[in-house]
Amino acid sequence: MIVNMAVGATEAEIDHVVARIKECGYQAHLSRGEERTVIGVVGKGDKHRSELEALLAAPGVEEIIHISHPFKLASRDFHPQGSIVELGKGVTVGATELIVAAGPCAVESAAQINLVAERVAQAGARLLRGGAFKPRTSPYSFQGLGESGLKMMATARAETGLKVVTEVVSPGDVEMVARYADILQLGTRNMQNYALLQEAGRSGKPVLLKRGMSSTVEEWLLAAEYVLSQGNRNVILCERGIRTFETATRFTLDLNAIPLARELSHLPIIVDPSQATGKWSLVRPMALAAVAAGAHGLIVEVHPTPNQALSDGAQSLDFDSFDRLMQDLRRLLGALAKQLA
Amino acid sequence: MIVNMAVGATEAEIDHVVARIKECGYQAHLSRGEERTVIGVVGKGDKHRSELEALLAAPGVEEIIHISHPFKLASRDFHPQGSIVELGKGVTVGATELIVAAGPCAVESAAQINLVAERVAQAGARLLRGGAFKPRTSPYSFQGLGESGLKMMATARAETGLKVVTEVVSPGDVEMVARYADILQLGTRNMQNYALLQEAGRSGKPVLLKRGMSSTVEEWLLAAEYVLSQGNRNVILCERGIRTFETATRFTLDLNAIPLARELSHLPIIVDPSQATGKWSLVRPMALAAVAAGAHGLIVEVHPTPNQALSDGAQSLDFDSFDRLMQDLRRLLGALAKQLA
Amino acid sequence: MIVNMAVGATEAEIDHVVARIKECGYQAHLSRGEERTVIGVVGKGDKHRSELEALLAAPGVEEIIHISHPFKLASRDFHPQGSIVELGKGVTVGATELIVAAGPCAVESAAQINLVAERVAQAGARLLRGGAFKPRTSPYSFQGLGESGLKMMATARAETGLKVVTEVVSPGDVEMVARYADILQLGTRNMQNYALLQEAGRSGKPVLLKRGMSSTVEEWLLAAEYVLSQGNRNVILCERGIRTFETATRFTLDLNAIPLARELSHLPIIVDPSQATGKWSLVRPMALAAVAAGAHGLIVEVHPTPNQALSDGAQSLDFDSFDRLMQDLRRLLGALAKQLA
Amino acid sequence: MIVNMAVGATEAEIDHVVARIKECGYQAHLSRGEERTVIGVVGKGDKHRSELEALLAAPGVEEIIHISHPFKLASRDFHPQGSIVELGKGVTVGATELIVAAGPCAVESAAQINLVAERVAQAGARLLRGGAFKPRTSPYSFQGLGESGLKMMATARAETGLKVVTEVVSPGDVEMVARYADILQLGTRNMQNYALLQEAGRSGKPVLLKRGMSSTVEEWLLAAEYVLSQGNRNVILCERGIRTFETATRFTLDLNAIPLARELSHLPIIVDPSQATGKWSLVRPMALAAVAAGAHGLIVEVHPTPNQALSDGAQSLDFDSFDRLMQDLRRLLGALAKQLA
């Protein structure tokens, strides 16, 4: 941490800052320039980080600058090799095999989820996605089938061998959802729902952590840190678009975040092109782009009849479009010396 | 809702859309221009809104446009007079009296909260703010004192007569927090935590609903709708800054939202200039600006020694600055034909 | 400037950075922490700032952090007293008197501009605004009357004594526009049109510099620096809303920028609530808020019949609304110990 | 265009809107719902679009909604086949061959530009990029070599056969820059510099139009319309990152814009991963992603010694990294049934 004193800060103001740094258990290194003095804070640990930030309220202080990342367990410095997360017998994410999760936005019926599961498994998906608890912007929208939806997904798993990934929205539901799901999904609106992050962490299940729609990559890795610090190392990041001024697409898919997160962190990272674009015709090109940028997997919305879906129909692929996507992915992976999981 | 067909959409495509609109229980009004056909959807209720949105995936459809607001109970159309929310004997928000909440970011000790409560009460505040459960970006930051912090606030209330507003972060904590607090605060990171919104709604307590840092005003009113639809009419909106590209301030205070929300909704609205700016020297001018823009109240961070605070010291006022702010507010309110609560 | 070396940077990498810093004429101060080494760059001047930034490409370097502001002449460090800019005989901006500019988005006819000028002068405005060269998003929109519009404004000035502020969009037009205008307005789309900034600087005329819709306050002050560095000290900043994810208003008025820019810079600053909101009913509350936040002036769109305006009718006040605004401003200024210019 | 009347709008208010629509030469289609009336505006042309927008200021009007795109010549409706732009003998962009432009941010010397030109030509680039007129945020940064830089590029062209693409920043310079350049680049800060767009249009030279850092895709296509409407059909779009809240990268590369712009427009589109990321290590993955998303070309910064560059060194590739990128691109293009130009 660096404390940037204002031009014209007095010696007494500088002394006060130095004293406070020492009180918090760190050392202070002064660097006096022609215009201003800069104070480096050196020492171990982040325990008093917030207290030092309060120095911004001290007279003569202009700015506090952080020079180390606040995440630890999520950091590549901590774990230089990329993590490979096990999702079930023989299914992993993080190595050179691309994992594909596919399925409807919401589970609507047993018939629907069984049909989708069968078809996406044939096409090469290894995970079945589907929402039973849906966080909806409006209280009047379809909110999902709840536990009966989870049961339908478990049945579809039994018939296809796909692993199940599904969202949990409340700490009180974690245990129940974990009974049916192979991977717990934490959605964009809950990325900073710390009670939920910690409960999901304690479950021990792999956690798919979607990026908050207005979260920086640093905040996202700090959210992962909440899960990791519960002793659960099975965290998968998922970029799903951020909110920007552009409204022609539902969100702006931030693929810069793929190589960036891979530099900063050892955690595997997948991409959701359906949520990110909101428009099915953009899903295929953005899925290919995500893989070319280095994503370890994809999560894609697929529905038997998108234009009659109960939610997110506009961004869902039908079976033919999904088949075509999988064929294109196979060709692309060949060129990247990778393959489908 | 309006379905904007693409240039060159066929009659069969138009017929399909019309048929689907009727299946969902609405009427379709066609308007054929020289370039394209536009289909108006007329009928009561929003029940099938999501299903109609899926028409975006139907061939020949270019765009779906909403022409009514999706919120109902929060809407000024529903309740043309502004709502006045009762916060306790004789203390209300929403009328012509300005309500001020003040206190530390986090409760740190009984001595601290008592001292602050006494001083802000003297200066004219009617509500005591203070965090016992702190949602922190990093798991390594101070997370609050929990229930013992709530007890300290309840003691300070007994001594000063201030009403207590404090944050709740998990549905499982609502009942407990409601035993100590007069007003439940739902924070920016939880604005779309629907399980929490509903639980807070069921408590019957007044709810202070902070705007999500990347939420539109429409999404904010839909979040309020989750509380209102539980039968709890005591919702107070709180603008606290949105996330933009500007990093010189912590957030961008969106004061446009004050008159805008007052046009769209009957709910009272207050402003948090501390969170919004992140810098104590900007708090006073932005507090005055918020009141001039029509805010019904303010929530301000005050700390005995900001530069030693355990959290958010940089944006906290000390007692002298708070006194000065209250004096300036009194003068300003006179010019606006209002007064302090 | 601070060079933050990566964890695990080698001695050779550190030596390379130190050598490069010295080559560029600065001194290097090393601070070795337990995790990483941080190198402070100390010395005078910014001449080699860009070259030092290239060190980010050097092996072992993680981050380059700036600790001083890149603007000089615009800085309050350079000129601790606030600047007062003279706009014509006895009319200034930057002192305790509030200056109001009013007029139509675009000059449409001599009759229109004369009528508006007369009415806003009666109501207390001191400046007449009006566009003759309009930068329009679409090439098919009304582009303004050009020089004949300028002549109409000059005539209206002769009859009312108002000073004229009008936009110039091309370096080749500066000389001509300066013959008619008292103040040259540089619009939001041209804030980083450096050829235009320099030409406007050379004209010697007061320059009203609107903030770029996606510019930080720092970039805005650097744009001012382009004008100032031509020897023209008469720069007035104008906050007019920034682009964010919120689409219910045309832009998001960033009033945080008022006290912030006043801390960082000595330049006077005014606010345009018409452009910022895009909705006439929000103009009055946001104008009052701007003044409460410390703005030195306002620029407001006024039209005789807003719903028939050739451009920006939706955000224009009619005469009655403008009269009411001016009355409210007088009351507000009294409470702030200020007055109308 | 659709006029959405407020709930409770009176018959007189509706009649006024209908009358005004007819005055402007359009027809009005009324659709009366249970809650509100919606008025469709039908007719040819956009001439009175701005005047109709002013109806937002009419009593009883809640919202004005556009249902057709305001761009015409740039629209795929106007030109269903994708355009192929000729850049010089046998070099085109827009077909199935990928075009690569490479070179330094700024021309620094004849030796530098010759060396870079030779090496990038060997590696497979067909265009040489390099800035002679640099729009720099600070007036104190290196501003480019001006015309002598252009001469150096022309010499490098003569020796390598590469076509030259370089930025022009002022309408007065267009003629001179066009004497040396094969393609005129209009930068992100000038995307809405309409005088410059029109002058570049009149030059007849191919125009590389970078997206404004805060411009929507619609505004970008309207900027292209300014060039096209001068009779110049040789416009190439260039996505170069947009400004968002994320600061870990310089900008957020919006690859959604590639398939989206290809749906809306017939113009070819290329991507600049150097500007978009600001970090050389992200350039390779994002270049590959751009091509997988359907980009017709790339423009990449290459410098002999990035860590000593006079500008943008941090985001420049050295020769080895560029060679590796070109090899990876060849493999990728094979999988996409494309090839290098």
PDB file of C-alpha atoms in Angstrom, chain A residues 16 20 23 46-47 49-59 62 70-73 134-143 169-171 189-190 192-195 198 213-216 218-219 222-223 225-226 229 243 278-280 306-316, chain B residues 16 20 23 46-47 49-59 62 70-73 134-143 169-171 189-190 192-195 198 213-216 218-219 222-223 225-226 229 243 278-280 306-316:
ATOM      1  CA  HIS A  16       0.900  11.403  11.865  1.00  0.00           C
ATOM      2  CA  ARG A  20      -0.537   5.402  12.362  1.00  0.00           C
ATOM      3  CA  GLU A  23       0.394   1.425  15.169  1.00  0.00           C
ATOM      4  CA  ASP A  46      -3.982  -7.511   5.032  1.00  0.00           C
ATOM      5  CA  LYS A  47      -5.606  -7.577   8.438  1.00  0.00           C
ATOM      6  CA  ARG A  49      -6.084  -2.890   5.304  1.00  0.00           C
ATOM      7  CA  SER A  50      -9.420  -1.175   6.019  1.00  0.00           C
ATOM      8  CA  GLU A  51      -7.989   0.781   8.917  1.00  0.00           C
ATOM      9  CA  LEU A  52      -5.133   2.025   6.778  1.00  0.00           C
ATOM     10  CA  GLU A  53      -7.605   3.037   4.094  1.00  0.00           C
ATOM     11  CA  ALA A  54      -9.153   5.349   6.685  1.00  0.00           C
ATOM     12  CA  LEU A  55      -5.951   7.385   6.488  1.00  0.00           C
ATOM     13  CA  LEU A  56      -7.550   8.943   3.440  1.00  0.00           C
ATOM     14  CA  ALA A  57      -9.468  11.005   6.000  1.00  0.00           C
ATOM     15  CA  ALA A  58      -6.260  12.206   7.663  1.00  0.00           C
ATOM     16  CA  PRO A  59      -5.102  15.750   6.895  1.00  0.00           C
ATOM     17  CA  GLU A  62      -4.363  12.769  -1.124  1.00  0.00           C
ATOM     18  CA  PRO A  70      -6.331  -8.482  -1.999  1.00  0.00           C
ATOM     19  CA  PHE A  71      -7.100 -12.092  -2.947  1.00  0.00           C
ATOM     20  CA  LYS A  72      -4.744 -14.850  -1.793  1.00  0.00           C
ATOM     21  CA  LEU A  73      -6.108 -18.370  -2.272  1.00  0.00           C
ATOM     22  CA  LYS A 134     -34.908 -18.619 -10.971  1.00  0.00           C
ATOM     23  CA  PRO A 135     -33.928 -15.140  -9.788  1.00  0.00           C
ATOM     24  CA  ARG A 136     -36.264 -12.978 -11.867  1.00  0.00           C
ATOM     25  CA  THR A 137     -36.201  -9.202 -12.076  1.00  0.00           C
ATOM     26  CA  SER A 138     -39.979  -9.070 -11.700  1.00  0.00           C
ATOM     27  CA  PRO A 139     -41.934 -10.847  -8.953  1.00  0.00           C
ATOM     28  CA  TYR A 140     -44.602 -11.567 -11.560  1.00  0.00           C
ATOM     29  CA  SER A 141     -42.324 -13.638 -13.823  1.00  0.00           C
ATOM     30  CA  PHE A 142     -42.105 -17.449 -13.722  1.00  0.00           C
ATOM     31  CA  GLN A 143     -39.884 -18.293 -10.733  1.00  0.00           C
ATOM     32  CA  VAL A 169     -30.280 -18.478  -4.561  1.00  0.00           C
ATOM     33  CA  SER A 170     -30.566 -18.678  -0.795  1.00  0.00           C
ATOM     34  CA  PRO A 171     -28.238 -19.985   1.946  1.00  0.00           C
ATOM     35  CA  ARG A 189     -27.036 -11.122  -8.869  1.00  0.00           C
ATOM     36  CA  ASN A 190     -25.629 -13.138  -5.971  1.00  0.00           C
ATOM     37  CA  GLN A 192     -21.607 -10.610  -3.556  1.00  0.00           C
ATOM     38  CA  ASN A 193     -24.196 -12.463  -1.472  1.00  0.00           C
ATOM     39  CA  TYR A 194     -21.606 -13.418   1.116  1.00  0.00           C
ATOM     40  CA  ALA A 195     -23.853 -15.594   3.268  1.00  0.00           C
ATOM     41  CA  GLN A 198     -19.919 -19.125   2.463  1.00  0.00           C
ATOM     42  CA  MET A 213     -22.740  -7.908 -13.949  1.00  0.00           C
ATOM     43  CA  SER A 214     -20.977  -4.857 -12.567  1.00  0.00           C
ATOM     44  CA  SER A 215     -18.060  -6.542 -10.834  1.00  0.00           C
ATOM     45  CA  THR A 216     -14.430  -6.032 -11.669  1.00  0.00           C
ATOM     46  CA  GLU A 218     -10.663  -8.290  -8.788  1.00  0.00           C
ATOM     47  CA  GLU A 219     -14.038  -8.301  -7.001  1.00  0.00           C
ATOM     48  CA  LEU A 222     -12.507 -11.858  -3.982  1.00  0.00           C
ATOM     49  CA  ALA A 223     -15.918 -13.491  -4.192  1.00  0.00           C
ATOM     50  CA  GLU A 225     -11.970 -16.159  -2.084  1.00  0.00           C
ATOM     51  CA  TYR A 226     -15.077 -16.348   0.137  1.00  0.00           C
ATOM     52  CA  SER A 229     -11.574 -19.708   2.410  1.00  0.00           C
ATOM     53  CA  ARG A 243     -23.400  -4.147 -17.891  1.00  0.00           C
ATOM     54  CA  GLY A 278     -29.393 -12.178 -25.090  1.00  0.00           C
ATOM     55  CA  LYS A 279     -29.735 -13.073 -28.764  1.00  0.00           C
ATOM     56  CA  TRP A 280     -29.466 -16.598 -30.092  1.00  0.00           C
ATOM     57  CA  PRO A 306     -37.129 -21.420 -28.108  1.00  0.00           C
ATOM     58  CA  ASN A 307     -39.977 -19.208 -29.233  1.00  0.00           C
ATOM     59  CA  GLN A 308     -42.289 -20.863 -26.720  1.00  0.00           C
ATOM     60  CA  ALA A 309     -39.898 -20.976 -23.761  1.00  0.00           C
ATOM     61  CA  LEU A 310     -41.152 -19.771 -20.376  1.00  0.00           C
ATOM     62  CA  SER A 311     -37.998 -17.698 -19.939  1.00  0.00           C
ATOM     63  CA  ASP A 312     -35.056 -16.485 -21.997  1.00  0.00           C
ATOM     64  CA  GLY A 313     -36.384 -17.965 -25.228  1.00  0.00           C
ATOM     65  CA  ALA A 314     -34.768 -15.217 -27.256  1.00  0.00           C
ATOM     66  CA  GLN A 315     -31.286 -16.344 -26.332  1.00  0.00           C
ATOM     67  CA  SER A 316     -31.778 -20.125 -26.522  1.00  0.00           C
TER      68      SER A 316
ATOM     69  CA  HIS B  16     -47.303 -17.115 -36.484  1.00  0.00           C
ATOM     70  CA  ARG B  20     -48.891 -16.961 -30.493  1.00  0.00           C
ATOM     71  CA  GLU B  23     -52.571 -18.288 -27.445  1.00  0.00           C
ATOM     72  CA  ASP B  46     -48.198  -9.331 -17.341  1.00  0.00           C
ATOM     73  CA  LYS B  47     -48.524 -13.024 -16.590  1.00  0.00           C
ATOM     74  CA  ARG B  49     -44.739 -11.373 -20.481  1.00  0.00           C
ATOM     75  CA  SER B  50     -41.730 -13.724 -20.480  1.00  0.00           C
ATOM     76  CA  GLU B  51     -43.368 -16.087 -22.933  1.00  0.00           C
ATOM     77  CA  LEU B  52     -44.116 -13.253 -25.309  1.00  0.00           C
ATOM     78  CA  GLU B  53     -40.516 -12.096 -25.010  1.00  0.00           C
ATOM     79  CA  ALA B  54     -39.516 -15.473 -26.404  1.00  0.00           C
ATOM     80  CA  LEU B  55     -41.104 -14.376 -29.684  1.00  0.00           C
ATOM     81  CA  LEU B  56     -37.792 -12.633 -30.277  1.00  0.00           C
ATOM     82  CA  ALA B  57     -36.603 -16.114 -31.266  1.00  0.00           C
ATOM     83  CA  ALA B  58     -39.400 -16.499 -33.833  1.00  0.00           C
ATOM     84  CA  PRO B  59     -38.494 -16.050 -37.507  1.00  0.00           C
ATOM     85  CA  GLU B  62     -36.605  -8.028 -35.062  1.00  0.00           C
ATOM     86  CA  PRO B  70     -43.505  -3.873 -15.276  1.00  0.00           C
ATOM     87  CA  PHE B  71     -43.961  -2.646 -11.697  1.00  0.00           C
ATOM     88  CA  LYS B  72     -47.469  -2.147 -10.341  1.00  0.00           C
ATOM     89  CA  LEU B  73     -47.647  -1.607  -6.577  1.00  0.00           C
ATOM     90  CA  LYS B 134     -21.162  -5.812   7.061  1.00  0.00           C
ATOM     91  CA  PRO B 135     -21.045  -7.146   3.502  1.00  0.00           C
ATOM     92  CA  ARG B 136     -17.355  -6.704   2.691  1.00  0.00           C
ATOM     93  CA  THR B 137     -15.733  -7.224  -0.690  1.00  0.00           C
ATOM     94  CA  SER B 138     -12.882  -9.154   0.924  1.00  0.00           C
ATOM     95  CA  PRO B 139     -13.361 -12.068   3.346  1.00  0.00           C
ATOM     96  CA  TYR B 140     -10.359 -10.713   5.261  1.00  0.00           C
ATOM     97  CA  SER B 141     -11.973  -7.347   6.099  1.00  0.00           C
ATOM     98  CA  PHE B 142     -13.767  -6.612   9.385  1.00  0.00           C
ATOM     99  CA  GLN B 143     -17.230  -8.166   9.053  1.00  0.00           C
ATOM    100  CA  VAL B 169     -27.688  -9.613   4.699  1.00  0.00           C
ATOM    101  CA  SER B 170     -29.271 -13.038   4.921  1.00  0.00           C
ATOM    102  CA  PRO B 171     -32.898 -14.238   4.956  1.00  0.00           C
ATOM    103  CA  ARG B 189     -25.185  -5.893  -3.255  1.00  0.00           C
ATOM    104  CA  ASN B 190     -28.470  -7.474  -2.166  1.00  0.00           C
ATOM    105  CA  GLN B 192     -31.678  -8.448  -6.313  1.00  0.00           C
ATOM    106  CA  ASN B 193     -31.381 -11.014  -3.522  1.00  0.00           C
ATOM    107  CA  TYR B 194     -34.997 -12.025  -3.907  1.00  0.00           C
ATOM    108  CA  ALA B 195     -35.141 -14.443  -0.992  1.00  0.00           C
ATOM    109  CA  GLN B 198     -39.325 -11.416   0.362  1.00  0.00           C
ATOM    110  CA  MET B 213     -24.878  -0.229  -7.986  1.00  0.00           C
ATOM    111  CA  SER B 214     -25.634  -1.324 -11.533  1.00  0.00           C
ATOM    112  CA  SER B 215     -29.420  -1.310 -11.419  1.00  0.00           C
ATOM    113  CA  THR B 216     -31.662   0.840 -13.521  1.00  0.00           C
ATOM    114  CA  GLU B 218     -36.886   0.300 -13.303  1.00  0.00           C
ATOM    115  CA  GLU B 219     -35.076  -2.688 -11.780  1.00  0.00           C
ATOM    116  CA  LEU B 222     -39.151  -4.032  -9.389  1.00  0.00           C
ATOM    117  CA  ALA B 223     -37.052  -4.946  -6.358  1.00  0.00           C
ATOM    118  CA  GLU B 225     -42.232  -4.643  -5.844  1.00  0.00           C
ATOM    119  CA  TYR B 226     -40.898  -7.872  -4.293  1.00  0.00           C
ATOM    120  CA  SER B 229     -46.094  -7.773  -2.965  1.00  0.00           C
ATOM    121  CA  ARG B 243     -20.967   2.254 -10.942  1.00  0.00           C
ATOM    122  CA  GLY B 278     -16.319   7.746  -0.900  1.00  0.00           C
ATOM    123  CA  LYS B 279     -14.724  11.021   0.117  1.00  0.00           C
ATOM    124  CA  TRP B 280     -15.782  13.012   3.146  1.00  0.00           C
ATOM    125  CA  PRO B 306     -12.714   9.012  10.908  1.00  0.00           C
ATOM    126  CA  ASN B 307      -9.048   8.399  10.257  1.00  0.00           C
ATOM    127  CA  GLN B 308      -9.073   5.528  12.752  1.00  0.00           C
ATOM    128  CA  ALA B 309     -12.354   3.926  11.696  1.00  0.00           C
ATOM    129  CA  LEU B 310     -12.428   0.160  11.134  1.00  0.00           C
ATOM    130  CA  SER B 311     -14.245   0.674   7.843  1.00  0.00           C
ATOM    131  CA  ASP B 312     -15.102   3.495   5.449  1.00  0.00           C
ATOM    132  CA  GLY B 313     -13.182   6.094   7.443  1.00  0.00           C
ATOM    133  CA  ALA B 314     -12.369   8.027   4.293  1.00  0.00           C
ATOM    134  CA  GLN B 315     -16.003   8.881   3.681  1.00  0.00           C
ATOM    135  CA  SER B 316     -17.103   9.595   7.279  1.00  0.00           C
TER     136      SER B 316
END
